[in-house]
Each structure stands twice: as structure tokens, then as C-alpha cells.
Amino acid sequence: MFNDSLKQLSDQLSAKKISSTELTSDFLRRIKQLNPEYNAFITINEEMSLAQAQTADKMIAAGQAGPLTGIPIAQKDIFCAKGWLTTCGSKMLSNFISPYDAGVIERFNQAGAVNIGKTNMDEFAMGSSNETSFFGSVKNPWDPAAVPGGSSGGAACAVAARLAPAATGTDTGGSIRQPAALCGISGIKPTYGLVSRYGMIAFASSLDQAGPMAKSAEDLTLLLNVMTGFDARDSTSLQRETEDYGRDLQKPLNGLRIGLPKEYFAAGMSNDVASAVDKALDEYRKLGAQTVEISLPNAPLSIPVYYVLAPAEASSNLSRFDGVRYGYRAESYSDLADMYRKTRAQGFGAEVKRRILIGTYVLSHGYYDAYYIKAQKLRRLIAQDFTDAYRQCDLIMGPTTPTVAFNLGEKSGDPIQMYLSDIYTSAANLTGMPAMSIPIGFGDKNRPIGLHIIGNYFKEAHLLNAAHQYQLVTNWHLQSPI
Ligand code: GLN
């Protein structure tokens, strides 16, 4: 059962072979047994999860069940969930019980899904290894010496270790796709604006986008169908007709043109990753696709551009954590200014402080034009490169990450090396285009490798189709570490 797809779980629930209460209890038991080892969850709330399971069982009995009714979903601790501790991986929110539900949480609740717990993450989603979490790092279930990736490291670990059938993540520069790749699961970052950011604690608002993480592309379609949709409370939410993201899953890939950016197949990618990507591309050719070399000349600037824009937006977004409005407040202080200073000094970790300092610097008078405006201009050029490339190809493929999962502690002292983990992923956030990662094999030390698939705006169904067709003829997505 722990290896079952969402469709299989849903079928068992509607056939009354198992109740949601039983299913939820089974996953809770497994979490209790294994979470002390992995640290994938920050909060488990048995009572609240089981109450939702009971509601789901009533919906099923009344014949009102949808595809996710009764299914436990692990929620990243960046989503406000009413009555749940919502920490965003930070000491700053370590005592914050949310009084309301995020748009994403509301949608899962309406679908009758069960919140099985809040997953660990890098503090305020800043990181690529889950090591910046106030609640400690998460272990990669394939190898406890390795990081799970970040910032949605708890989510990726939970799905890979079968502690939850599926999870939510958020992706500002790669935080769904990079941990998915390092933990051997599937994950998609949708087009910017498709999923509501309401109640999703903001890191860099123009880049942040939530998406699902699961074992397979087919599972992702069911999750995306629930997660997407207009929300008037998010000013960048898109008003579009609802679509079924699974509608094209069965389409053959004959004639698919896959663009291979020469900039992504250059130095920097390790040999094990390169050979797994080559094999995956061979598989795609067998499925009827053809590959064309393309060029994205400005894409190599994605990391420097990202590390101007993301900290700039973060420095503004994080100003709300002042000891007055939410969460942590320093215990002793002399006056208001001292309270702000001490609260922020004690409540934020080192990486968050680094981002606030960089952000404040690039936005400051005198540097604004040289850094912030320049980065915005480059962001536009990067987007133009992708738009141009889609004249020659339908989808773009390459590695999700330059290497397999690195060791815990290996990069935590070297921020630049850490930042380079997102070298292939951050462009999709800068452009707002959808992108996903699927497992395609194992490399050094038997650690998982991911294939990155990028598409033009609103091509989610096409990405998922390409991923599903590959998963029909391979079984990497079915492997589990335990
Ligand atoms: N690793 C990147 C960062 O640290 C991206 C994180 C994310 O996507 N939330 O900012």
C-alpha cells in the first residue's frame, strides 16, 4: 500500500477496501516509526489528520468523493494551515499557529484530502540542502549521509521514504525540482500564477510558485488538478479556464522535438549525471522524439540574476517579522528599536540574514540601477532566449542538477557552491515557465538522478505527457529506498 499510486489508493477507498481513517492511521504509524531517523516532518497532528480522514470517509460514503478524497498529503511547512503550527523552518515562526488556511490548503481540504503533517524545509525556503532549517537537516532516504536537497527537502524525503503518498512543495529557484531529483521522485513547478500564493509564506514573490511532488507524473496530474485555479486574494493569480492536466497522458510522443541547450550540456555536469541523461534521451528517441541542439545564450546568467532579485524581494517580504505581528519575540529588550533588533537577530538564521543583507544592498540608493535594474533587464533577456528556442523545439530537456546528492555538511560552509545547485533550474522561475523533474537512474554512490523537462507557458499537460510516456517504459519512478 505504501507504494501504491494515488489512483490505486483512490480506487481502494471508493471500493471500500480501506477507509481513509485506516489509510491515515497506517501512514501516521509509519511516520512515527521512521521520522525520528529522517526528520522529514516538523509537525504531526494525529487528531487533526484523523478528523479530516473521518470527514473524507463520510464524503466517500455519501458518494461525493473526488480523486483525492481520503488521501493523505504531506504539506510543506510554508503553507498556513488553520490550527496547525506553521514555522516555515524558522525559529521566527516556531510558535506560530496559523489562524487561517492558505489557498492551496483550502483546495486540498475542499477535495477531501487529509493533511498528514507539515514537512521540514530550509528556513524561509532559502537553501538547497534542507540544512538551514531551524528544526535540523533532513536525511536523504537513499543514503543517510546525503542531503535530500532543498528547500522542499522534507517533502521529497517523505514521498521517497513512502511516509506520504504525495506532498506539496514550493519552488523559487528549484526547490521542488532539485530535491525531487536528489530523492528520486517526480515534481513539477507550474507556470507562475497558476497556483495561489495566498497564505504561502513569501520568499521572493515574483518567483515563488507552489507545485506537487509525487512518485509519478500521473500522480502529479491529479494533484495539479486540485492545486491550480484563480484566487482573487493573490494579485498575480491567473484567471484561466480549468484544465485537466492528465488529458494528454496517453498521447504518443511521435514527432516531439526536444531541445537540448548547449549551455546545459557543457562543463559542470558530472559524468554519472551526463550518462543518465544521455540514456534517458535515447529512450525518448525510441519513443519517437527527435532531439535538436538549441542555444540559450543568457541562461548561464540565471544564478547571478537570481541572487540579486530573490534576496531583494526577500529583504522586503521578511520585514514583516518584527516581533509584533507574528511568532517569536526576543525575551528582553530595552525599547521598541531594541526589540526589533534582538527579535530579528535571534529569530533568523545565518542564511536568511545573508539574503536580507544582500537584498537591502542591491536595493539601496546608488546600487539599485547597477544591480537590481540590471538583473531585471537580464531576466527579460533570459525569458526571450526561451521564447526564441520554442520556435525550434516543443520541450527542453537536460539534467535537473549538476551532480547527485552531496553529503550533509559538504557545502553548508560555502554559499556559492550551494547556490550552484540550482544552475539548471532557476531560469524557469525567472521566466515563469513550467518545469519538472523525473527520476532517470542512479549515479555515484547509488544516489538518484533527475531529468529536467521545461516547457513554454501553460504547457503543463505536455510536460506531464512526456514524463508519463517515459515512465510507462521505465521503472525508475517505482524504485523506493526502503
Ligand atoms: N536554492 C535556492 C535558494 O536558496 C532556491 C530555493 C527555492 O526554490 N525556494 O534560494
Tab-separated table of N, CA and C in Angstrom, residues 159-222:
chain	number	residue	atom	x	y	z
A	159	VAL	N	8.010	11.617	0.432
A	159	VAL	CA	7.476	10.834	-0.686
A	159	VAL	C	8.405	9.653	-0.999
A	160	ALA	N	9.724	9.927	-1.036
A	160	ALA	CA	10.679	8.863	-1.383
A	160	ALA	C	10.657	7.743	-0.348
A	161	ALA	N	10.574	8.105	0.937
A	161	ALA	CA	10.591	7.098	2.006
A	161	ALA	C	9.196	6.524	2.255
A	162	ARG	N	8.252	6.931	1.403
A	162	ARG	CA	6.872	6.419	1.493
A	162	ARG	C	6.224	6.745	2.844
A	163	LEU	N	6.532	7.942	3.370
A	163	LEU	CA	5.873	8.411	4.590
A	163	LEU	C	4.577	9.118	4.237
A	164	ALA	N	4.401	9.430	2.964
A	164	ALA	CA	3.177	10.047	2.462
A	164	ALA	C	3.065	9.684	0.988
A	165	PRO	N	1.828	9.523	0.480
A	165	PRO	CA	1.686	9.169	-0.939
A	165	PRO	C	2.080	10.315	-1.862
A	166	ALA	N	1.974	11.556	-1.357
A	166	ALA	CA	2.310	12.724	-2.178
A	166	ALA	C	2.509	13.904	-1.252
A	167	ALA	N	3.084	14.977	-1.815
A	167	ALA	CA	3.393	16.145	-0.989
A	167	ALA	C	3.277	17.416	-1.818
A	168	THR	N	3.231	18.539	-1.103
A	168	THR	CA	3.318	19.822	-1.791
A	168	THR	C	4.723	20.374	-1.582
A	169	GLY	N	5.140	21.192	-2.530
A	169	GLY	CA	6.406	21.898	-2.403
A	169	GLY	C	6.232	23.301	-2.935
A	170	THR	N	7.255	24.107	-2.781
A	170	THR	CA	7.269	25.405	-3.450
A	170	THR	C	8.631	25.557	-4.094
A	171	ASP	N	8.661	26.363	-5.149
A	171	ASP	CA	9.857	26.436	-5.984
A	171	ASP	C	10.093	27.890	-6.372
A	172	THR	N	11.180	28.458	-5.846
A	172	THR	CA	11.536	29.845	-6.118
A	172	THR	C	12.737	29.894	-7.066
A	173	GLY	N	13.595	28.863	-6.945
A	173	GLY	CA	14.761	28.776	-7.819
A	173	GLY	C	15.058	27.326	-8.182
A	174	GLY	N	14.257	26.417	-7.655
A	174	GLY	CA	14.483	24.990	-7.927
A	174	GLY	C	14.006	24.082	-6.820
A	175	SER	N	13.345	24.649	-5.828
A	175	SER	CA	13.061	23.922	-4.584
A	175	SER	C	12.060	22.787	-4.656
A	176	ILE	N	11.380	22.612	-5.784
A	176	ILE	CA	10.602	21.379	-5.968
A	176	ILE	C	11.461	20.395	-6.759
A	177	ARG	N	12.076	20.900	-7.829
A	177	ARG	CA	12.740	20.021	-8.796
A	177	ARG	C	14.064	19.458	-8.282
A	178	GLN	N	14.844	20.287	-7.603
A	178	GLN	CA	16.154	19.809	-7.136
A	178	GLN	C	16.006	18.717	-6.072
A	179	PRO	N	15.177	18.916	-5.023
A	179	PRO	CA	15.004	17.801	-4.069
A	179	PRO	C	14.319	16.586	-4.695
A	180	ALA	N	13.406	16.815	-5.645
A	180	ALA	CA	12.785	15.671	-6.335
A	180	ALA	C	13.874	14.854	-7.018
A	181	ALA	N	14.788	15.547	-7.705
A	181	ALA	CA	15.875	14.843	-8.409
A	181	ALA	C	16.761	14.088	-7.417
A	182	LEU	N	17.122	14.750	-6.318
A	182	LEU	CA	18.064	14.127	-5.380
A	182	LEU	C	17.434	12.982	-4.588
A	183	CYS	N	16.103	12.964	-4.499
A	183	CYS	CA	15.432	11.877	-3.766
A	183	CYS	C	14.754	10.870	-4.701
A	184	GLY	N	14.916	11.028	-6.004
A	184	GLY	CA	14.374	10.032	-6.937
A	184	GLY	C	12.872	10.034	-7.079
A	185	ILE	N	12.258	11.228	-6.984
A	185	ILE	CA	10.800	11.306	-7.182
A	185	ILE	C	10.483	12.309	-8.309
A	186	SER	N	9.187	12.510	-8.564
A	186	SER	CA	8.759	13.426	-9.624
A	186	SER	C	8.185	14.691	-8.997
A	187	GLY	N	8.429	15.827	-9.641
A	187	GLY	CA	7.881	17.084	-9.112
A	187	GLY	C	7.750	18.091	-10.225
A	188	ILE	N	6.733	18.942	-10.117
A	188	ILE	CA	6.540	19.962	-11.158
A	188	ILE	C	6.307	21.341	-10.557
A	189	LYS	N	6.994	22.320	-11.137
A	189	LYS	CA	6.729	23.725	-10.826
A	189	LYS	C	5.869	24.247	-11.977
A	190	PRO	N	4.620	24.621	-11.696
A	190	PRO	CA	3.756	25.081	-12.786
A	190	PRO	C	4.123	26.494	-13.256
A	191	THR	N	3.471	26.920	-14.315
A	191	THR	CA	3.587	28.300	-14.800
A	191	THR	C	3.253	29.256	-13.661
A	192	TYR	N	4.041	30.315	-13.545
A	192	TYR	CA	3.807	31.307	-12.489
A	192	TYR	C	2.371	31.842	-12.588
A	193	GLY	N	1.675	31.841	-11.471
A	193	GLY	CA	0.314	32.387	-11.452
A	193	GLY	C	-0.782	31.346	-11.480
A	194	LEU	N	-0.431	30.087	-11.752
A	194	LEU	CA	-1.482	29.049	-11.817
A	194	LEU	C	-1.925	28.595	-10.432
A	195	VAL	N	-0.995	28.613	-9.465
A	195	VAL	CA	-1.333	28.156	-8.114
A	195	VAL	C	-1.315	29.377	-7.186
A	196	SER	N	-2.324	29.481	-6.367
A	196	SER	CA	-2.456	30.645	-5.479
A	196	SER	C	-1.288	30.741	-4.496
A	197	ARG	N	-0.777	31.955	-4.333
A	197	ARG	CA	0.259	32.195	-3.330
A	197	ARG	C	-0.344	32.715	-2.022
A	198	TYR	N	-1.672	32.789	-1.960
A	198	TYR	CA	-2.318	33.282	-0.746
A	198	TYR	C	-2.011	32.324	0.422
A	199	GLY	N	-1.458	32.866	1.489
A	199	GLY	CA	-1.172	32.032	2.656
A	199	GLY	C	0.061	31.156	2.513
A	200	MET	N	0.799	31.377	1.434
A	200	MET	CA	2.074	30.670	1.241
A	200	MET	C	3.137	31.691	1.638
A	201	ILE	N	3.870	31.414	2.683
A	201	ILE	CA	4.763	32.435	3.246
A	201	ILE	C	5.765	32.876	2.179
A	202	ALA	N	5.798	34.197	1.941
A	202	ALA	CA	6.514	34.728	0.780
A	202	ALA	C	8.021	34.730	0.994
A	203	PHE	N	8.738	34.290	-0.038
A	203	PHE	CA	10.194	34.407	-0.068
A	203	PHE	C	10.511	35.469	-1.125
A	204	ALA	N	10.363	35.135	-2.400
A	204	ALA	CA	10.567	36.109	-3.475
A	204	ALA	C	9.321	36.035	-4.357
A	205	SER	N	8.413	36.956	-4.135
A	205	SER	CA	7.053	36.832	-4.672
A	205	SER	C	6.966	36.678	-6.184
A	206	SER	N	7.885	37.275	-6.934
A	206	SER	CA	7.774	37.186	-8.392
A	206	SER	C	8.325	35.859	-8.921
A	207	LEU	N	8.896	35.054	-8.025
A	207	LEU	CA	9.481	33.763	-8.432
A	207	LEU	C	8.780	32.578	-7.774
A	208	ASP	N	8.219	32.780	-6.587
A	208	ASP	CA	7.614	31.690	-5.802
A	208	ASP	C	6.445	31.045	-6.543
A	209	GLN	N	6.459	29.751	-6.621
A	209	GLN	CA	5.296	29.043	-7.160
A	209	GLN	C	5.210	27.673	-6.504
A	210	ALA	N	4.005	27.311	-6.083
A	210	ALA	CA	3.798	26.012	-5.439
A	210	ALA	C	3.534	24.946	-6.488
A	211	GLY	N	3.830	23.723	-6.131
A	211	GLY	CA	3.547	22.617	-7.045
A	211	GLY	C	3.579	21.296	-6.303
A	212	PRO	N	3.148	20.230	-6.973
A	212	PRO	CA	3.097	18.922	-6.325
A	212	PRO	C	4.366	18.102	-6.487
A	213	MET	N	4.592	17.202	-5.529
A	213	MET	CA	5.708	16.255	-5.565
A	213	MET	C	5.124	14.868	-5.292
A	214	ALA	N	5.480	13.895	-6.132
A	214	ALA	CA	4.858	12.582	-6.018
A	214	ALA	C	5.751	11.525	-6.654
A	215	LYS	N	5.250	10.288	-6.678
A	215	LYS	CA	6.075	9.219	-7.230
A	215	LYS	C	6.105	9.292	-8.763
A	216	SER	N	4.983	9.661	-9.365
A	216	SER	CA	4.914	9.589	-10.830
A	216	SER	C	4.258	10.825	-11.428
A	217	ALA	N	4.433	10.971	-12.737
A	217	ALA	CA	3.802	12.078	-13.466
A	217	ALA	C	2.285	11.950	-13.404
A	218	GLU	N	1.798	10.721	-13.463
A	218	GLU	CA	0.355	10.508	-13.413
A	218	GLU	C	-0.212	11.036	-12.088
A	219	ASP	N	0.471	10.749	-10.992
A	219	ASP	CA	0.041	11.274	-9.690
A	219	ASP	C	0.070	12.802	-9.695
A	220	LEU	N	1.089	13.370	-10.324
A	220	LEU	CA	1.202	14.838	-10.342
A	220	LEU	C	-0.004	15.480	-11.016
A	221	THR	N	-0.541	14.822	-12.047
A	221	THR	CA	-1.684	15.432	-12.757
A	221	THR	C	-2.875	15.587	-11.805
A	222	LEU	N	-3.106	14.565	-10.976
A	222	LEU	CA	-4.262	14.613	-10.061
A	222	LEU	C	-4.082	15.728	-9.025
